[in-house]
Amino acid sequence: MAETKDVFGQEPHPVEDDLYKEPTRKRRKSDRDQRFRAFPSMEQSALKEYEKLESRTRRVLSNTYQKLIQSVFLDDSIPNGVKYLINRLLALIEKPTVDPIYIGLFGSTGAGKSSLINAIIQQAMFLPVSGESICTSCIVQVSSGCCVQYEAKIHLLSDQEWREELKNLTKLLHRTEELGREEADAWNRDEAVEEATWKLQMIYGNGAESKNYEELLRAKPKRKIPTSRVITLKAEEAEELSIKLDPYIRTQRRDWDGEAAEMRIWPLIKHVEVTLPKSDLIPEGVVLVDIPGTGDFNSKRDEMWKKTIDKCSVIWVISDIERVSGGRAHEDLLNESIKACQRGFCRDVALVVTKMDKLHLPEYLRERKVGNQAIQSQREAVLERNEMIKLQRTRILKEKLKRKLPADFKVLEASDLVYTVSAQEYWQQALLTEEETEIPKLREYIRKSLLDKKKRTVTKYVTEAFGLLLLTDSFNSTQNLPNEHLHMSVLRRFAEEKVELLEKAIAQCFACMEQPLQEGVRTARTSYRCILRACLVRSKGNQGFHQTLKAVCLKNGIYASRTLARIDLNEALTQPIYDQIDPVFGSIFRTGKPTGSALMPHIDAFKHSLQEKMTEIGIRSGWKYDSCKKNFLIQEISAILGGLEDHILRRKRRIYESLTASVQSDLKLCYEEAAQITGKKACERMKDAIRRGVDWQVAEGMFERAQERMQHQFQQLKAGIVEKVKGSITTMLALASSQGDGLYKELADVGSEYKEMEKLHRSLREVAENARLRKGMQEFLLRASPSKAGPPGTSL
């Protein structure tokens, strides 16, 4: 059965195979203008200028592409240089305008994630909300697009993925002996047993929990499952779609018998994508993701949970006012978010404290310890408490981030690390104004993030396109400069020397990990028994923990449910190592001034040294009469090395998780042995099996192997970087020096396209200056505007 495409997966375009493909048609002007409805007029103007600049660049590239295709269409073979150009042009033409910005709302049960999304998109009850229990049962992402209707796509587990979960669920419920009354009661109270029983009953009906795997494979689900594994819902109005969507994503109570047919398939739901029509509040290109706080028992859903977190460039940790001041769940969420900064694409973390309208005035006044001014109303108390919470939690969060991240990490410079919001007051405004609920502030953050990304992306895009047009135009030049090959040979040797220096610099960067890894391993060896004891002990003893522990073993040390805190024995055992390496690991992958441990600044320094040498050789060799060659080389080296960052970010996650992956692999047989244990005192015997297995693996060098595997991953990354740099620079210099060597034929004249591209490249500065002027004007007007009063009825 065909599996649905991963929610964030994007297949790269195979340009080599589609040499003669027609470029994608551009979006109509009216559609482009609609995309900016969520922005104020000044920001709209800036976006339209960047959009126009990008559109004109794509048009120039498209015209150039068509001319090149026509010039080689009848040829038996296409010269290598021309093929290179055509593929590069098509890749740039098909390059996405801006990759979506994923903003993850990451929080525990009942923290108010869905309510917050509803307020941001201005739809009060769009996603299910409840003050009593879990509402959203899976990952839900919400975005706006060019569709005319409200649309939801419900992605289900594939047949193979459900078979895997079904096998684990039946193993979890399998009993080989009769239990006494107390043991049976403890079994039935086990959270993992309850969860597994409920899932099977929802799909196959009552009694399914007593059937084995083979019997359930033959059983017919109570609701027909679409073969496409995707259910699409559409509606003209938000309320209509909300009603249709509700049964699929709302967590149902286990004691409720009146469920609709749609509710029967929630255990099969992998994730849900909701697309709104063009929005006045959420711009196209931003995806809000409601992420459950603990992951999932199903391997595929749990993998998606982690990948979703890692794909987010922004994470808002959602915690309500009553739980923000402590508790393991809140700390776990913060730690997971900080890890996303280390291993994923996350560049910004903030704490969003919800339900800030909740305050018991007499209790607050009795415990109030700050300020001499008397509190006269509930509103004043709420505002004072909110400001105090913001100051306290900002200080605590910043200290936590400083311990884990490099000192110059961007999030540490953020002006807003904590937001105090109230979705209820946003709608009612009984105590707070709309601005004081801070919902508009979050929307402003969203708009600014997209605007900044658009500026960076278009600037990079136009610059890369300009370099490509420089090369294309230079191909038709017939000028042969004296000592051309000699100068290119000098440049080639210089590049080879610099690559060797770069390789040594990368090795020095990665060598910085050796000492913290060793210290972490020593700490892990001395503390692992205490860590394991804490993971395996429950306040009520083994009561209700037997099958939960079995679930941990069935999933190789990990158990995630929608109600309990996430259990990950592998991560817990390696945490002492991560505590030691986190600051150094973050320093290696940061950007900023070149240091001994930072990787990207060394690559940037390598780029600049090559560009300076190119300029120097160009002046000596007479390239001032052939500026295209010099400019092409300078622009192309930026494009080549710029692509390395994505490669490094993709490998970063694998490197970071290699410690836990190594420990999990070494303990696999231990977990399998423990999962097979049944009978009397099975829970204690399972714990003993885990302890023995961990003891044996530690004695055999489990932590040392994890260290070696991480270091091996670093060596592979170094080798990959050097290989890509060498290959790309060799290709680039061959293209630049082979003019007149018979590798190229005379191409169609692209002089007019080059001149237009040159103008577009120059206009980048003008567009950026216009944007700065508008921003300054907007800030001036905001400072000059009168402050807003409180909501009606709050004056004294």
mmCIF file with all atom_site columns, N, CA and C in Angstrom, residues 523-558:
data_model
loop_
_atom_site.group_PDB
_atom_site.id
_atom_site.type_symbol
_atom_site.label_atom_id
_atom_site.label_alt_id
_atom_site.label_comp_id
_atom_site.label_asym_id
_atom_site.label_entity_id
_atom_site.label_seq_id
_atom_site.pdbx_PDB_ins_code
_atom_site.Cartn_x
_atom_site.Cartn_y
_atom_site.Cartn_z
_atom_site.occupancy
_atom_site.B_iso_or_equiv
_atom_site.pdbx_formal_charge
_atom_site.auth_seq_id
_atom_site.auth_comp_id
_atom_site.auth_asym_id
_atom_site.auth_atom_id
_atom_site.pdbx_PDB_model_num
ATOM 1   N N  . THR A 1 523 ? 31.573 10.681 33.670 1.00 0.00 ? 523 THR A N  1
ATOM 2   C CA . THR A 1 523 ? 30.413 10.981 34.517 1.00 0.00 ? 523 THR A CA 1
ATOM 3   C C  . THR A 1 523 ? 29.307 9.957  34.315 1.00 0.00 ? 523 THR A C  1
ATOM 4   N N  . ALA A 1 524 ? 29.074 9.580  33.051 1.00 0.00 ? 524 ALA A N  1
ATOM 5   C CA . ALA A 1 524 ? 28.025 8.603  32.752 1.00 0.00 ? 524 ALA A CA 1
ATOM 6   C C  . ALA A 1 524 ? 28.317 7.257  33.407 1.00 0.00 ? 524 ALA A C  1
ATOM 7   N N  . ARG A 1 525 ? 29.580 6.854  33.419 1.00 0.00 ? 525 ARG A N  1
ATOM 8   C CA . ARG A 1 525 ? 29.954 5.565  34.012 1.00 0.00 ? 525 ARG A CA 1
ATOM 9   C C  . ARG A 1 525 ? 29.714 5.553  35.524 1.00 0.00 ? 525 ARG A C  1
ATOM 10  N N  . THR A 1 526 ? 29.925 6.679  36.171 1.00 0.00 ? 526 THR A N  1
ATOM 11  C CA . THR A 1 526 ? 29.763 6.724  37.632 1.00 0.00 ? 526 THR A CA 1
ATOM 12  C C  . THR A 1 526 ? 28.320 6.992  38.062 1.00 0.00 ? 526 THR A C  1
ATOM 13  N N  . SER A 1 527 ? 27.502 7.493  37.166 1.00 0.00 ? 527 SER A N  1
ATOM 14  C CA . SER A 1 527 ? 26.142 7.887  37.578 1.00 0.00 ? 527 SER A CA 1
ATOM 15  C C  . SER A 1 527 ? 25.027 7.058  36.956 1.00 0.00 ? 527 SER A C  1
ATOM 16  N N  . TYR A 1 528 ? 25.375 6.110  36.075 1.00 0.00 ? 528 TYR A N  1
ATOM 17  C CA . TYR A 1 528 ? 24.308 5.442  35.320 1.00 0.00 ? 528 TYR A CA 1
ATOM 18  C C  . TYR A 1 528 ? 23.372 4.632  36.213 1.00 0.00 ? 528 TYR A C  1
ATOM 19  N N  . ARG A 1 529 ? 23.891 4.039  37.307 1.00 0.00 ? 529 ARG A N  1
ATOM 20  C CA . ARG A 1 529 ? 23.027 3.247  38.180 1.00 0.00 ? 529 ARG A CA 1
ATOM 21  C C  . ARG A 1 529 ? 21.979 4.114  38.867 1.00 0.00 ? 529 ARG A C  1
ATOM 22  N N  . CYS A 1 530 ? 22.393 5.280  39.322 1.00 0.00 ? 530 CYS A N  1
ATOM 23  C CA . CYS A 1 530 ? 21.428 6.198  39.949 1.00 0.00 ? 530 CYS A CA 1
ATOM 24  C C  . CYS A 1 530 ? 20.371 6.656  38.940 1.00 0.00 ? 530 CYS A C  1
ATOM 25  N N  . ILE A 1 531 ? 20.818 6.940  37.720 1.00 0.00 ? 531 ILE A N  1
ATOM 26  C CA . ILE A 1 531 ? 19.888 7.375  36.669 1.00 0.00 ? 531 ILE A CA 1
ATOM 27  C C  . ILE A 1 531 ? 18.894 6.269  36.357 1.00 0.00 ? 531 ILE A C  1
ATOM 28  N N  . LEU A 1 532 ? 19.394 5.048  36.223 1.00 0.00 ? 532 LEU A N  1
ATOM 29  C CA . LEU A 1 532 ? 18.527 3.915  35.898 1.00 0.00 ? 532 LEU A CA 1
ATOM 30  C C  . LEU A 1 532 ? 17.528 3.652  37.016 1.00 0.00 ? 532 LEU A C  1
ATOM 31  N N  . ARG A 1 533 ? 18.004 3.765  38.272 1.00 0.00 ? 533 ARG A N  1
ATOM 32  C CA . ARG A 1 533 ? 17.112 3.557  39.413 1.00 0.00 ? 533 ARG A CA 1
ATOM 33  C C  . ARG A 1 533 ? 15.974 4.570  39.409 1.00 0.00 ? 533 ARG A C  1
ATOM 34  N N  . ALA A 1 534 ? 16.310 5.836  39.094 1.00 0.00 ? 534 ALA A N  1
ATOM 35  C CA . ALA A 1 534 ? 15.279 6.883  39.060 1.00 0.00 ? 534 ALA A CA 1
ATOM 36  C C  . ALA A 1 534 ? 14.268 6.632  37.944 1.00 0.00 ? 534 ALA A C  1
ATOM 37  N N  . CYS A 1 535 ? 14.735 6.093  36.826 1.00 0.00 ? 535 CYS A N  1
ATOM 38  C CA . CYS A 1 535 ? 13.827 5.825  35.699 1.00 0.00 ? 535 CYS A CA 1
ATOM 39  C C  . CYS A 1 535 ? 12.891 4.658  35.971 1.00 0.00 ? 535 CYS A C  1
ATOM 40  N N  . LEU A 1 536 ? 13.359 3.686  36.761 1.00 0.00 ? 536 LEU A N  1
ATOM 41  C CA . LEU A 1 536 ? 12.597 2.460  36.953 1.00 0.00 ? 536 LEU A CA 1
ATOM 42  C C  . LEU A 1 536 ? 11.749 2.447  38.214 1.00 0.00 ? 536 LEU A C  1
ATOM 43  N N  . VAL A 1 537 ? 11.905 3.456  39.052 1.00 0.00 ? 537 VAL A N  1
ATOM 44  C CA . VAL A 1 537 ? 11.147 3.507  40.310 1.00 0.00 ? 537 VAL A CA 1
ATOM 45  C C  . VAL A 1 537 ? 9.923  4.382  40.132 1.00 0.00 ? 537 VAL A C  1
ATOM 46  N N  . ARG A 1 538 ? 8.780  3.923  40.659 1.00 0.00 ? 538 ARG A N  1
ATOM 47  C CA . ARG A 1 538 ? 7.547  4.701  40.663 1.00 0.00 ? 538 ARG A CA 1
ATOM 48  C C  . ARG A 1 538 ? 7.070  4.893  42.074 1.00 0.00 ? 538 ARG A C  1
ATOM 49  N N  . SER A 1 539 ? 6.405  6.010  42.333 1.00 0.00 ? 539 SER A N  1
ATOM 50  C CA . SER A 1 539 ? 5.968  6.350  43.691 1.00 0.00 ? 539 SER A CA 1
ATOM 51  C C  . SER A 1 539 ? 5.053  5.284  44.295 1.00 0.00 ? 539 SER A C  1
ATOM 52  N N  . LYS A 1 540 ? 4.297  4.570  43.439 1.00 0.00 ? 540 LYS A N  1
ATOM 53  C CA . LYS A 1 540 ? 3.379  3.531  43.913 1.00 0.00 ? 540 LYS A CA 1
ATOM 54  C C  . LYS A 1 540 ? 3.966  2.134  43.715 1.00 0.00 ? 540 LYS A C  1
ATOM 55  N N  . GLY A 1 541 ? 5.281  2.043  43.670 1.00 0.00 ? 541 GLY A N  1
ATOM 56  C CA . GLY A 1 541 ? 5.907  0.757  43.452 1.00 0.00 ? 541 GLY A CA 1
ATOM 57  C C  . GLY A 1 541 ? 5.659  0.259  42.047 1.00 0.00 ? 541 GLY A C  1
ATOM 58  N N  . ASN A 1 542 ? 5.411  -1.052 41.917 1.00 0.00 ? 542 ASN A N  1
ATOM 59  C CA . ASN A 1 542 ? 5.188  -1.636 40.600 1.00 0.00 ? 542 ASN A CA 1
ATOM 60  C C  . ASN A 1 542 ? 3.730  -1.601 40.169 1.00 0.00 ? 542 ASN A C  1
ATOM 61  N N  . GLN A 1 543 ? 2.864  -1.095 41.066 1.00 0.00 ? 543 GLN A N  1
ATOM 62  C CA . GLN A 1 543 ? 1.437  -1.088 40.762 1.00 0.00 ? 543 GLN A CA 1
ATOM 63  C C  . GLN A 1 543 ? 1.157  -0.236 39.515 1.00 0.00 ? 543 GLN A C  1
ATOM 64  N N  . GLY A 1 544 ? 0.558  -0.851 38.521 1.00 0.00 ? 544 GLY A N  1
ATOM 65  C CA . GLY A 1 544 ? 0.208  -0.119 37.317 1.00 0.00 ? 544 GLY A CA 1
ATOM 66  C C  . GLY A 1 544 ? 1.390  0.221  36.433 1.00 0.00 ? 544 GLY A C  1
ATOM 67  N N  . PHE A 1 545 ? 2.556  -0.437 36.671 1.00 0.00 ? 545 PHE A N  1
ATOM 68  C CA . PHE A 1 545 ? 3.755  -0.093 35.897 1.00 0.00 ? 545 PHE A CA 1
ATOM 69  C C  . PHE A 1 545 ? 4.276  -1.273 35.085 1.00 0.00 ? 545 PHE A C  1
ATOM 70  N N  . HIS A 1 546 ? 3.737  -2.472 35.363 1.00 0.00 ? 546 HIS A N  1
ATOM 71  C CA . HIS A 1 546 ? 4.238  -3.689 34.734 1.00 0.00 ? 546 HIS A CA 1
ATOM 72  C C  . HIS A 1 546 ? 4.254  -3.591 33.218 1.00 0.00 ? 546 HIS A C  1
ATOM 73  N N  . GLN A 1 547 ? 3.087  -3.356 32.617 1.00 0.00 ? 547 GLN A N  1
ATOM 74  C CA . GLN A 1 547 ? 3.008  -3.343 31.168 1.00 0.00 ? 547 GLN A CA 1
ATOM 75  C C  . GLN A 1 547 ? 3.576  -2.055 30.563 1.00 0.00 ? 547 GLN A C  1
ATOM 76  N N  . THR A 1 548 ? 3.579  -0.968 31.326 1.00 0.00 ? 548 THR A N  1
ATOM 77  C CA . THR A 1 548 ? 4.245  0.243  30.846 1.00 0.00 ? 548 THR A CA 1
ATOM 78  C C  . THR A 1 548 ? 5.738  -0.034 30.649 1.00 0.00 ? 548 THR A C  1
ATOM 79  N N  . LEU A 1 549 ? 6.333  -0.760 31.612 1.00 0.00 ? 549 LEU A N  1
ATOM 80  C CA . LEU A 1 549 ? 7.745  -1.113 31.481 1.00 0.00 ? 549 LEU A CA 1
ATOM 81  C C  . LEU A 1 549 ? 7.945  -2.058 30.302 1.00 0.00 ? 549 LEU A C  1
ATOM 82  N N  . LYS A 1 550 ? 7.000  -2.966 30.100 1.00 0.00 ? 550 LYS A N  1
ATOM 83  C CA . LYS A 1 550 ? 7.090  -3.861 28.944 1.00 0.00 ? 550 LYS A CA 1
ATOM 84  C C  . LYS A 1 550 ? 7.023  -3.062 27.644 1.00 0.00 ? 550 LYS A C  1
ATOM 85  N N  . ALA A 1 551 ? 6.168  -2.039 27.635 1.00 0.00 ? 551 ALA A N  1
ATOM 86  C CA . ALA A 1 551 ? 6.077  -1.172 26.452 1.00 0.00 ? 551 ALA A CA 1
ATOM 87  C C  . ALA A 1 551 ? 7.406  -0.464 26.200 1.00 0.00 ? 551 ALA A C  1
ATOM 88  N N  . VAL A 1 552 ? 8.070  -0.043 27.269 1.00 0.00 ? 552 VAL A N  1
ATOM 89  C CA . VAL A 1 552 ? 9.390  0.585  27.144 1.00 0.00 ? 552 VAL A CA 1
ATOM 90  C C  . VAL A 1 552 ? 10.359 -0.375 26.444 1.00 0.00 ? 552 VAL A C  1
ATOM 91  N N  . CYS A 1 553 ? 10.328 -1.634 26.849 1.00 0.00 ? 553 CYS A N  1
ATOM 92  C CA . CYS A 1 553 ? 11.250 -2.624 26.283 1.00 0.00 ? 553 CYS A CA 1
ATOM 93  C C  . CYS A 1 553 ? 10.879 -2.974 24.845 1.00 0.00 ? 553 CYS A C  1
ATOM 94  N N  . LEU A 1 554 ? 9.575  -3.068 24.565 1.00 0.00 ? 554 LEU A N  1
ATOM 95  C CA . LEU A 1 554 ? 9.149  -3.364 23.198 1.00 0.00 ? 554 LEU A CA 1
ATOM 96  C C  . LEU A 1 554 ? 9.601  -2.291 22.219 1.00 0.00 ? 554 LEU A C  1
ATOM 97  N N  . LYS A 1 555 ? 9.707  -1.054 22.693 1.00 0.00 ? 555 LYS A N  1
ATOM 98  C CA . LYS A 1 555 ? 10.122 0.065  21.838 1.00 0.00 ? 555 LYS A CA 1
ATOM 99  C C  . LYS A 1 555 ? 11.586 0.445  22.064 1.00 0.00 ? 555 LYS A C  1
ATOM 100 N N  . ASN A 1 556 ? 12.386 -0.538 22.493 1.00 0.00 ? 556 ASN A N  1
ATOM 101 C CA . ASN A 1 556 ? 13.847 -0.346 22.636 1.00 0.00 ? 556 ASN A CA 1
ATOM 102 C C  . ASN A 1 556 ? 14.214 0.813  23.559 1.00 0.00 ? 556 ASN A C  1
ATOM 103 N N  . GLY A 1 557 ? 13.532 0.863  24.699 1.00 0.00 ? 557 GLY A N  1
ATOM 104 C CA . GLY A 1 557 ? 13.904 1.828  25.736 1.00 0.00 ? 557 GLY A CA 1
ATOM 105 C C  . GLY A 1 557 ? 13.104 3.100  25.748 1.00 0.00 ? 557 GLY A C  1
ATOM 106 N N  . ILE A 1 558 ? 12.106 3.220  24.871 1.00 0.00 ? 558 ILE A N  1
ATOM 107 C CA . ILE A 1 558 ? 11.337 4.461  24.769 1.00 0.00 ? 558 ILE A CA 1
ATOM 108 C C  . ILE A 1 558 ? 9.856  4.154  24.899 1.00 0.00 ? 558 ILE A C  1
#
